[in-house]
Amino acid sequence: MSRGKFISIEGVEGAGKSTNIEAIKQYLVGKEIDFVVTREPGGTVLAEKIRRLLLHVSDDAPAELTELLLIFAARAQHIEKVIQPALENGRSVICDRFTDATYAYQGGGRGLKTSVIAELESMVQGELRPDLTIILDLDPEAGLVRAKERGELDRFETEKDEFFEKVRSAYLDIAISNPDRCFVINAGQSIEQVRADIINLLDKRLLVD
């Protein structure tokens, strides 16, 4: 049995991850590829509880290092219980955010040292990395407008514009540093064009091997 493909979807708030994950799901169904869809932080009962702690707006917000450790705690559970078993059983995994989000949000946005993130990444993930990462790039201001239209904002969505500019910049730097894995899609285009770009990318990259 061949190992499944690991696809992560990244982007700032409002970039259209949920909408385009649906497009990817339809694509995989059409290709008769077995898959599981999951998200970070989250994906298991325990990890979803940690997610709620991270996103909840509270007077006792997690300190920056606490936030980072909680994210990796959730990730360790997620990998052990969902991601690795699926991949080893030949199922592809579509993940709404993964460790690139940690480098972008906690590294770029919060300013935590990437060396600390890298150490935790190695400890928690070993050699596990996505086979393909789609970064939906969007002007953060436009993304926050979309996020506000969805309803009440979570703790991250209430950050200042400068925070999201740093996040976006970090994502683009990640793409430059990982050209074989990361691909940037202009999420400011029409829904139809973004979908077409993603499908074209999947045709070129996912079915290789």
XYZ file of N, CA and C in Angstrom:
627
model
N 0.847 -1.193 0.000
C 0.000 0.000 0.000
C 0.885 1.247 0.000
N 0.640 2.155 -0.953
C 1.431 3.380 -1.012
C 0.945 4.374 0.034
N 1.872 5.167 0.529
C 1.548 6.164 1.542
C 0.681 7.257 0.933
N -0.268 7.785 1.716
C -1.118 8.864 1.237
C -0.356 10.169 1.119
N -0.940 11.134 0.425
C -0.346 12.457 0.264
C -0.846 13.384 1.372
N 0.042 14.236 1.838
C -0.278 15.179 2.913
C -0.306 16.583 2.311
N -1.505 17.190 2.292
C -1.701 18.507 1.694
C -2.128 19.486 2.782
N -1.404 20.569 2.942
C -1.802 21.599 3.902
C -2.234 22.856 3.151
N -3.223 23.535 3.712
C -3.765 24.767 3.135
C -3.515 25.891 4.127
N -2.861 26.940 3.666
C -2.470 28.033 4.558
C -2.978 29.375 4.046
N -2.968 30.374 4.933
C -3.362 31.723 4.545
C -3.864 32.526 5.725
N -3.896 33.829 5.560
C -4.400 34.711 6.609
C -5.908 34.562 6.733
N -6.466 35.170 7.760
C -7.915 35.151 7.962
C -8.634 35.639 6.708
N -9.701 34.915 6.347
C -10.522 35.346 5.219
C -9.961 35.024 3.853
N -8.890 34.233 3.798
C -8.265 33.930 2.509
C -9.048 32.909 1.690
N -10.022 32.261 2.301
C -10.852 31.312 1.562
C -10.437 29.863 1.709
N -9.812 29.518 2.821
C -9.363 28.144 3.004
C -10.522 27.147 2.967
N -11.577 27.434 3.693
C -12.711 26.499 3.757
C -13.334 26.282 2.382
N -13.550 27.364 1.654
C -14.145 27.274 0.317
C -13.287 26.426 -0.607
N -11.989 26.644 -0.564
C -11.107 25.935 -1.485
C -10.801 24.516 -1.038
N -10.923 24.230 0.232
C -10.829 22.838 0.682
C -11.977 22.034 0.089
N -13.134 22.646 -0.026
C -14.267 21.965 -0.666
C -13.937 21.624 -2.111
N -13.266 22.540 -2.808
C -12.869 22.291 -4.195
C -11.872 21.137 -4.272
N -10.948 21.090 -3.317
C -9.959 20.009 -3.285
C -10.649 18.680 -3.004
N -11.607 18.685 -2.097
C -12.367 17.471 -1.797
C -13.057 16.934 -3.052
N -13.691 17.819 -3.792
C -14.378 17.411 -5.020
C -13.391 16.834 -6.030
N -12.228 17.449 -6.097
C -11.186 16.973 -7.006
C -10.762 15.550 -6.635
N -10.498 15.316 -5.359
C -10.045 14.006 -4.920
C -11.114 12.934 -5.117
N -12.363 13.307 -4.877
C -13.467 12.370 -5.128
C -13.493 11.985 -6.604
N -13.331 12.989 -7.463
C -13.329 12.729 -8.904
C -12.194 11.837 -9.347
N -11.075 11.902 -8.651
C -9.912 11.069 -8.969
C -9.926 9.742 -8.207
N -10.989 9.530 -7.431
C -11.158 8.312 -6.633
C -9.980 8.102 -5.667
N -9.565 9.218 -5.053
C -8.500 9.185 -4.062
C -9.126 9.251 -2.667
N -8.832 8.282 -1.834
C -9.366 8.266 -0.475
C -8.659 9.341 0.351
N -9.413 10.049 1.187
C -8.815 11.157 1.927
C -9.565 11.432 3.223
N -8.904 12.193 4.091
C -9.520 12.704 5.311
C -9.246 14.204 5.370
N -10.210 14.966 5.835
C -10.060 16.409 5.995
C -9.981 16.722 7.486
N -9.011 17.536 7.872
C -8.837 17.869 9.279
C -8.343 19.309 9.400
N -8.061 19.748 10.616
C -7.646 21.137 10.791
C -6.732 21.283 11.987
N -6.031 22.429 11.998
C -5.175 22.774 13.140
C -5.419 24.219 13.561
N -5.308 24.505 14.859
C -5.257 23.473 15.892
C -6.577 22.727 15.946
N -6.533 21.472 16.282
C -7.748 20.666 16.353
C -7.544 19.309 15.724
N -8.642 18.701 15.299
C -8.585 17.424 14.616
C -8.867 16.211 15.477
N -8.751 16.345 16.796
C -9.120 15.284 17.731
C -9.917 15.931 18.861
N -10.542 15.118 19.680
C -11.333 15.662 20.789
C -10.459 16.527 21.700
N -9.292 16.002 22.072
C -8.395 16.752 22.956
C -7.862 18.007 22.265
N -7.422 17.861 21.020
C -6.862 19.004 20.298
C -7.910 20.092 20.058
N -9.167 19.707 19.891
C -10.233 20.702 19.718
C -10.461 21.484 21.016
N -10.263 20.826 22.155
C -10.363 21.541 23.428
C -9.250 22.582 23.542
N -8.058 22.207 23.097
C -6.942 23.159 23.103
C -7.236 24.298 22.141
N -7.825 23.992 21.002
C -8.200 25.017 20.027
C -9.096 26.068 20.665
N -10.084 25.603 21.422
C -11.008 26.544 22.059
C -10.275 27.450 23.037
N -9.310 26.895 23.760
C -8.503 27.719 24.671
C -7.722 28.786 23.905
N -7.207 28.416 22.748
C -6.383 29.326 21.960
C -7.188 30.440 21.298
N -8.401 30.120 20.867
C -9.189 31.097 20.108
C -10.102 31.950 20.967
N -10.380 31.494 22.179
C -11.325 32.201 23.039
C -10.780 33.563 23.477
N -11.601 34.573 23.312
C -11.233 35.915 23.765
C -11.421 35.974 25.273
N -10.349 36.257 26.008
C -10.395 36.207 27.470
C -9.458 37.242 28.062
N -9.753 37.663 29.288
C -8.855 38.570 30.004
C -7.549 37.866 30.375
N -7.611 36.522 30.445
C -6.423 35.740 30.788
C -5.921 35.024 29.531
N -5.529 35.799 28.531
C -5.049 35.234 27.267
C -3.718 34.525 27.480
N -3.447 33.459 26.712
C -2.175 32.753 26.867
C -0.983 33.664 26.578
N 0.075 33.514 27.357
C 1.325 34.191 27.034
C 1.831 33.624 25.711
N 2.731 34.351 25.045
C 3.174 33.938 23.714
C 3.784 32.549 23.713
N 4.627 32.252 24.707
C 5.241 30.929 24.761
C 4.202 29.866 25.102
N 3.272 30.209 25.975
C 2.181 29.281 26.304
C 1.395 28.938 25.048
N 1.088 29.961 24.265
C 0.364 29.771 23.010
C 1.098 28.793 22.109
N 2.395 28.995 21.956
C 3.204 28.134 21.101
C 3.190 26.688 21.596
N 3.360 26.503 22.892
C 3.392 25.155 23.449
C 2.034 24.463 23.334
N 0.965 25.214 23.525
C -0.374 24.643 23.353
C -0.592 24.174 21.920
N -0.136 24.970 20.971
C -0.286 24.605 19.559
C 0.442 23.306 19.260
N 1.661 23.172 19.758
C 2.400 21.945 19.494
C 1.862 20.763 20.293
N 1.283 21.013 21.460
C 0.631 19.932 22.202
C -0.540 19.376 21.400
N -1.343 20.282 20.855
C -2.468 19.861 20.011
C -1.962 19.132 18.769
N -0.868 19.635 18.208
C -0.312 19.022 16.985
C 0.198 17.611 17.252
N 0.853 17.408 18.378
C 1.347 16.074 18.718
C 0.199 15.068 18.777
N -0.891 15.459 19.407
C -2.069 14.594 19.505
C -2.667 14.341 18.125
N -2.742 15.381 17.338
C -3.324 15.325 15.992
C -2.530 14.375 15.092
N -1.217 14.499 15.128
C -0.363 13.652 14.308
C -0.506 12.192 14.726
N -0.445 11.948 16.027
C -0.489 10.584 16.553
C -1.823 9.893 16.271
N -2.917 10.639 16.413
C -4.243 10.026 16.343
C -4.902 10.089 14.964
N -4.524 11.065 14.149
C -5.231 11.263 12.875
C -4.302 11.224 11.660
N -3.311 12.102 11.648
C -2.537 12.293 10.421
C -1.697 11.076 10.061
N -0.864 10.601 10.982
C -0.003 9.454 10.673
C -0.797 8.200 10.339
N -1.820 7.843 11.123
C -2.583 6.645 10.773
C -3.206 6.722 9.383
N -3.734 7.895 9.020
C -4.347 8.040 7.704
C -3.312 7.859 6.597
N -2.181 8.544 6.710
C -1.140 8.446 5.686
C -0.618 7.021 5.554
N -0.410 6.361 6.678
C 0.120 5.000 6.645
C -0.868 4.007 6.058
N -2.159 4.340 6.133
C -3.192 3.492 5.550
C -3.521 3.872 4.109
N -2.683 4.740 3.519
C -2.855 5.081 2.118
C -3.851 6.182 1.842
N -4.352 6.835 2.890
C -5.311 7.929 2.700
C -4.575 9.257 2.627
N -5.018 10.116 1.723
C -4.458 11.460 1.676
C -5.059 12.288 2.807
N -4.324 13.279 3.260
C -4.775 14.155 4.346
C -4.797 15.582 3.838
N -5.945 16.231 3.971
C -6.074 17.662 3.673
C -6.184 18.367 5.011
N -5.213 19.203 5.323
C -5.195 19.850 6.633
C -5.310 21.362 6.503
N -6.316 21.902 7.144
C -6.524 23.347 7.218
C -5.525 23.899 8.236
N -4.386 24.349 7.696
C -3.233 24.847 8.450
C -2.413 23.709 9.072
N -1.102 23.948 9.122
C -0.181 23.041 9.794
C 0.971 23.883 10.327
N 2.163 23.368 10.369
C 3.252 24.059 11.060
C 3.683 25.356 10.387
N 3.453 25.498 9.088
C 3.759 26.783 8.440
C 2.978 27.916 9.106
N 1.777 27.608 9.569
C 0.981 28.623 10.267
C 1.656 29.043 11.567
N 2.343 28.114 12.211
C 3.045 28.436 13.450
C 4.215 29.373 13.172
N 4.951 29.079 12.113
C 6.044 29.977 11.727
C 5.502 31.353 11.335
N 4.337 31.384 10.676
C 3.773 32.661 10.228
C 3.157 33.465 11.368
N 2.353 32.805 12.210
C 1.631 33.516 13.266
C 2.478 33.730 14.527
N 3.059 32.657 15.009
C 3.844 32.804 16.246
C 5.254 33.328 15.952
N 5.813 32.941 14.813
C 7.122 33.456 14.424
C 7.029 34.849 13.833
N 6.295 34.984 12.723
C 6.166 36.289 12.082
C 5.340 37.269 12.892
N 4.121 36.855 13.251
C 3.211 37.756 13.956
C 3.642 38.085 15.368
N 3.965 37.065 16.149
C 4.335 37.265 17.554
C 5.809 37.625 17.729
N 6.624 37.254 16.774
C 8.047 37.559 16.888
C 8.838 36.546 17.693
N 8.278 35.338 17.893
C 9.023 34.302 18.599
C 10.145 33.774 17.704
N 11.214 33.310 18.330
C 12.371 32.844 17.569
C 12.019 31.609 16.742
N 12.373 31.646 15.458
C 12.093 30.499 14.604
C 12.904 29.279 15.031
N 14.034 29.507 15.689
C 14.838 28.378 16.162
C 14.084 27.574 17.219
N 13.297 28.260 18.053
C 12.490 27.581 19.072
C 11.377 26.785 18.397
N 10.739 27.397 17.404
C 9.675 26.706 16.665
C 10.243 25.480 15.960
N 11.417 25.642 15.352
C 12.041 24.535 14.632
C 12.376 23.373 15.567
N 12.807 23.698 16.786
C 13.132 22.650 17.756
C 11.888 21.855 18.145
N 10.784 22.568 18.364
C 9.531 21.896 18.689
C 9.011 21.108 17.490
N 9.174 21.671 16.310
C 8.760 20.980 15.083
C 9.469 19.637 14.970
N 10.767 19.640 15.174
C 11.548 18.407 15.092
C 11.128 17.415 16.171
N 10.892 17.904 17.387
C 10.506 17.044 18.498
C 9.149 16.382 18.258
N 8.200 17.164 17.788
C 6.821 16.683 17.647
C 6.591 15.922 16.341
N 7.212 16.368 15.271
C 6.908 15.823 13.946
C 7.943 14.836 13.408
N 9.150 14.863 13.936
C 10.187 14.055 13.321
C 10.422 14.527 11.901
N 10.318 13.622 10.933
C 10.520 13.957 9.523
C 9.213 14.323 8.806
N 8.106 14.292 9.504
C 6.818 14.544 8.856
C 6.692 15.989 8.389
N 6.451 16.170 7.095
C 6.179 17.473 6.499
C 5.112 17.277 5.422
N 4.332 18.290 5.117
C 3.380 18.141 4.015
C 4.100 17.851 2.696
N 3.437 17.099 1.827
C 3.954 16.884 0.474
C 3.695 18.100 -0.390
N 2.608 18.791 -0.092
C 2.206 19.966 -0.867
C 1.535 20.967 0.064
N 1.961 22.213 -0.016
C 1.345 23.284 0.772
C 0.850 24.374 -0.170
N -0.431 24.674 -0.068
C -1.049 25.733 -0.870
C -1.231 26.946 0.033
N -0.564 28.037 -0.312
C -0.671 29.274 0.466
C -1.587 30.228 -0.282
N -2.743 30.494 0.291
C -3.710 31.424 -0.304
C -3.328 32.831 0.142
N -2.800 33.607 -0.787
C -2.282 34.933 -0.463
C -3.343 35.999 -0.684
N -3.549 36.820 0.333
C -4.575 37.870 0.272
C -4.156 39.053 1.115
N -4.484 40.242 0.658
C -4.272 41.454 1.451
C -4.994 41.258 2.792
N -4.289 41.337 3.900
C -4.914 41.089 5.205
C -6.138 41.960 5.479
N -6.114 43.194 4.999
C -7.262 44.072 5.228
C -8.512 43.505 4.570
N -8.367 43.014 3.340
C -9.499 42.404 2.640
C -9.934 41.125 3.337
N -8.963 40.377 3.844
C -9.290 39.145 4.541
C -10.068 39.378 5.818
N -9.710 40.410 6.555
C -10.415 40.702 7.800
C -11.839 41.172 7.542
N -12.050 41.845 6.427
C -13.418 42.235 6.043
C -14.260 40.962 5.857
N -13.688 39.986 5.173
C -14.394 38.716 4.973
C -14.642 38.018 6.305
N -13.637 38.040 7.179
C -13.761 37.373 8.479
C -14.879 37.996 9.310
N -14.977 39.308 9.278
C -16.016 40.001 10.042
C -17.401 39.659 9.522
N -17.502 39.381 8.233
C -18.793 39.029 7.642
C -19.268 37.661 8.116
N -18.314 36.837 8.584
C -18.677 35.493 9.057
C -19.307 35.533 10.441
N -19.054 36.600 11.200
C -19.608 36.677 12.544
C -18.590 37.181 13.554
N -18.776 36.785 14.807
C -17.915 37.248 15.887
C -16.470 36.807 15.670
N -15.535 37.708 15.924
C -14.122 37.424 15.696
C -13.515 36.637 16.862
N -12.566 35.737 16.540
C -11.872 35.016 17.599
C -10.653 35.821 18.063
N -9.867 35.245 18.973
C -8.767 35.989 19.586
C -7.716 36.419 18.568
N -7.430 35.591 17.590
C -6.441 35.963 16.576
C -6.996 37.022 15.619
N -8.256 36.888 15.284
C -8.859 37.815 14.326
C -8.988 39.229 14.876
N -8.847 39.394 16.185
C -8.921 40.730 16.784
C -7.556 41.424 16.836
N -6.507 40.772 16.319
C -5.185 41.388 16.304
C -5.170 42.597 15.358
N -4.164 43.459 15.533
C -4.053 44.667 14.730
C -3.560 44.339 13.317
N -3.780 45.285 12.399
C -3.398 45.083 11.003
C -1.918 44.745 10.859
N -1.083 45.361 11.677
C 0.356 45.142 11.595
C 0.706 43.672 11.838
N -0.015 43.044 12.739
C 0.200 41.632 13.039
C -0.014 40.796 11.781
N -1.099 41.041 11.079
C -1.419 40.237 9.899
C -0.513 40.550 8.714
N -0.010 41.761 8.645
C 0.980 42.066 7.608
C 2.241 41.236 7.831
N 2.629 41.089 9.090
C 3.799 40.265 9.419
C 3.531 38.801 9.109
N 2.318 38.356 9.393
C 1.942 36.975 9.097
C 2.021 36.716 7.596
N 1.445 37.624 6.826
C 1.473 37.464 5.369
C 2.909 37.435 4.850
N 3.718 38.348 5.336
C 5.108 38.407 4.914
C 5.837 37.110 5.251
N 5.557 36.551 6.418
C 6.193 35.302 6.822
C 5.783 34.155 5.905
N 4.506 34.109 5.549
C 4.040 33.075 4.627
C 4.777 33.161 3.285
N 4.918 34.362 2.764
C 5.590 34.532 1.481
C 7.058 34.148 1.576
N 7.681 34.429 2.706
C 9.072 34.023 2.922
C 9.179 32.497 2.967
N 8.204 31.857 3.593
C 8.183 30.396 3.664
C 8.101 29.805 2.258
N 7.253 30.406 1.416
C 7.105 29.921 0.044
C 8.410 30.042 -0.732
N 9.100 31.142 -0.533
C 10.381 31.355 -1.214
C 11.414 30.332 -0.748
N 11.402 30.029 0.525
C 12.385 29.112 1.101
C 12.082 27.642 0.799
N 10.838 27.353 0.408
C 10.425 25.967 0.156
C 9.713 25.846 -1.194
N 10.414 26.152 -2.282
C 9.758 26.203 -3.595
C 9.264 24.857 -4.112
N 9.817 23.764 -3.627
C 9.378 22.452 -4.088
C 8.091 21.995 -3.411
N 7.799 22.590 -2.271
C 6.616 22.181 -1.501
C 5.512 23.218 -1.477
N 5.871 24.489 -1.407
C 4.895 25.565 -1.211
C 4.579 26.295 -2.510
N 3.298 26.539 -2.724
C 2.847 27.254 -3.912
C 1.853 28.332 -3.499
N 2.097 29.534 -3.974
C 1.260 30.679 -3.617
C 0.176 30.872 -4.672
N -1.063 30.968 -4.211
C -2.213 31.228 -5.078
C -2.783 32.592 -4.706
N -3.026 33.428 -5.692
C -3.617 34.744 -5.458
C -5.082 34.578 -5.062
N -5.377 34.730 -3.769
C -6.742 34.537 -3.272
C -7.616 35.763 -3.476
N -7.063 36.820 -4.071
C -7.857 38.010 -4.362
C -8.596 37.913 -5.685
N -8.364 36.838 -6.426
C -9.056 36.618 -7.687
C -10.488 36.137 -7.437
N -11.222 35.938 -8.509
C -12.565 35.385 -8.382
C -12.480 33.967 -7.815
N -13.555 33.520 -7.191
C -13.600 32.168 -6.637
C -13.308 31.145 -7.722
N -13.857 31.383 -8.915
C -13.679 30.446 -10.014
C -12.215 30.348 -10.441
N -11.523 31.497 -10.479
C -10.130 31.496 -10.907
C -9.230 30.868 -9.856
N -9.506 31.149 -8.589
C -8.722 30.531 -7.514
C -8.880 29.012 -7.579
N -10.092 28.571 -7.760
C -10.356 27.130 -7.868
C -9.599 26.531 -9.056
N -9.648 27.223 -10.190
C -8.961 26.729 -11.392
C -7.456 26.630 -11.157
N -6.891 27.622 -10.480
C -5.455 27.609 -10.198
C -5.081 26.434 -9.293
N -5.936 26.166 -8.309
C -5.671 25.063 -7.392
C -5.767 23.718 -8.112
N -6.793 23.552 -8.928
C -6.959 22.297 -9.660
C -5.783 22.076 -10.608
N -5.345 23.130 -11.258
C -4.195 23.035 -12.154
C -2.946 22.597 -11.375
N -2.778 23.159 -10.186
C -1.645 22.794 -9.338
C -1.725 21.333 -8.914
N -2.914 20.892 -8.518
C -3.080 19.495 -8.107
C -2.791 18.544 -9.261
N -3.232 18.902 -10.453
C -2.963 18.052 -11.628
C -1.466 17.900 -11.860
N -0.719 18.967 -11.603
C 0.721 18.944 -11.856
C 1.511 18.289 -10.738
N 1.041 18.439 -9.481
C 1.865 18.030 -8.338
C 1.365 16.827 -7.577
N 0.054 16.717 -7.401
C -0.456 15.694 -6.484
C -0.312 14.285 -7.042
N -0.500 14.156 -8.333
C -0.515 12.811 -8.909
C 0.858 12.346 -9.385
N 1.881 13.169 -9.087
C 3.245 12.753 -9.392
C 3.622 11.612 -8.455
N 4.394 10.668 -8.969
C 4.804 9.452 -8.245
C 3.785 8.355 -8.449
